[in-house]
């Protein structure tokens, strides 16, 4: 089985069959991750490069681990120590890496649409590891995978996405993926951080947290992106926590077997209570583990390896 496209750029345009194929393949990859020796020769001879213009712990590391577990060769370009510092353009940088024989470029970039742009100019597969405020499709896929793991099926699930929706590429990828798979999606946050046009994507928009959480099966809390808040969109982190933070009392409005999620990194005590972040109903660490399986599935499906 192969994916329809040779790039992973967004979940908006990804056919539902491809979403399904990635999630099912990730299920098989979990078996490899449960082995004592997590190494298969599947992608021997293939090479991937991570090119991150923004900070990352989870995404970059899990792609690199996924590639190593499958025996692909990995290279990492650190913008701080590369020729990007000398003014080299994105396209020249990408073409330089490609000239060395790289099969896949995994890129995070602050500009929305940059991964689409790159995919039109290189022959390597391009994976969007987060582009500006647009999408973070592999995070969306690992979130879907985690929800399915706990709830069996996404169809009919009530999923509340709480927080800084405006700046969140994770929110957009979650919304596209969840709506495709038949979930009821609610989003909530301050009016300044929730674009009203999201209703056109088929989600319910709230400006108070409580009605969005009430009866939810899954509560996915998003990071307050303090680095993108130059316009004074909320008074202070303390006030945000008071009115919009997900704490134990607010989470009590959800279903009794609620699943709590957060893509990380967390601002503990701001958008999420520190005690609930580590509670048994929290899947936050499992999301990280699942990120490796989902990214192994993507590498396998795009780089076409031998049997795992
Ligand atoms: N969730 C996520 O993208 O985390 P990183 O910024 O650490 O990659």
Coordinates of N, CA and C in Angstrom, one line a residue, residues 159-161 165 171-172 174-180 183-188 194-206:
X159 N -14.7 15.9 21.1 CA -13.3 16.4 21.4 C -13.3 17.9 21.6
X160 N -12.8 18.3 22.8 CA -12.7 19.7 23.1 C -11.3 20.1 22.9
X161 N -11.0 21.1 22.1 CA -9.6 21.7 21.9 C -9.6 23.0 22.6
X165 N -6.0 28.9 20.0 CA -6.3 28.3 18.7 C -5.7 29.1 17.6
X171 N -3.8 22.8 16.4 CA -5.3 22.9 16.4 C -5.8 22.6 15.0
X172 N -5.2 23.3 14.0 CA -5.7 23.2 12.6 C -5.6 21.7 12.1
X174 N -5.4 19.0 14.0 CA -6.4 18.2 14.7 C -7.8 18.4 14.2
X175 N -8.2 19.6 13.9 CA -9.5 19.8 13.4 C -9.8 19.1 12.1
X176 N -8.8 19.3 11.1 CA -9.0 18.6 9.8 C -9.1 17.1 10.0
X177 N -8.2 16.6 10.8 CA -8.2 15.1 10.9 C -9.4 14.6 11.7
X178 N -9.8 15.3 12.7 CA -11.0 14.8 13.5 C -12.3 14.9 12.7
X179 N -12.4 16.0 12.0 CA -13.7 16.2 11.2 C -13.7 15.1 10.1
X180 N -12.6 14.8 9.5 CA -12.5 13.8 8.4 C -13.0 12.4 9.0
X183 N -15.5 13.0 14.1 CA -15.6 13.5 15.5 C -16.5 14.7 15.6
X184 N -17.0 15.0 16.8 CA -17.7 16.3 17.1 C -16.6 17.2 17.7
X185 N -16.2 18.2 17.1 CA -15.1 19.0 17.6 C -15.6 20.4 18.1
X186 N -15.1 20.7 19.3 CA -15.4 22.0 20.0 C -14.1 22.7 20.2
X187 N -14.1 24.0 20.0 CA -12.9 24.7 20.3 C -13.2 25.8 21.3
X188 N -12.3 26.1 22.2 CA -12.6 27.2 23.2 C -11.4 27.9 23.6
X194 N -9.4 32.8 19.3 CA -10.1 31.8 18.6 C -10.8 32.5 17.4
X195 N -10.2 32.2 16.2 CA -10.8 32.8 15.0 C -12.2 32.3 14.7
X196 N -13.2 33.2 14.6 CA -14.6 32.8 14.4 C -14.8 32.0 13.1
X197 N -14.0 32.2 12.1 CA -14.2 31.5 10.8 C -14.0 30.0 11.0
X198 N -13.5 29.5 12.1 CA -13.3 28.1 12.3 C -14.7 27.4 12.2
X199 N -15.8 28.1 12.5 CA -17.1 27.4 12.4 C -17.3 26.9 11.0
X200 N -16.7 27.5 10.0 CA -16.8 27.0 8.6 C -16.2 25.6 8.4
X201 N -15.3 25.3 9.3 CA -14.6 24.0 9.2 C -15.4 22.9 9.9
X202 N -16.6 23.2 10.4 CA -17.5 22.2 11.0 C -17.2 22.0 12.5
X203 N -16.7 23.0 13.2 CA -16.5 22.9 14.6 C -17.4 23.9 15.4
X204 N -17.6 23.6 16.7 CA -18.4 24.5 17.5 C -17.4 25.4 18.2
X205 N -17.6 26.7 18.2 CA -16.7 27.7 18.8 C -17.3 28.2 20.1
X206 N -16.5 28.2 21.2 CA -16.9 28.7 22.5 C -15.9 29.7 22.9

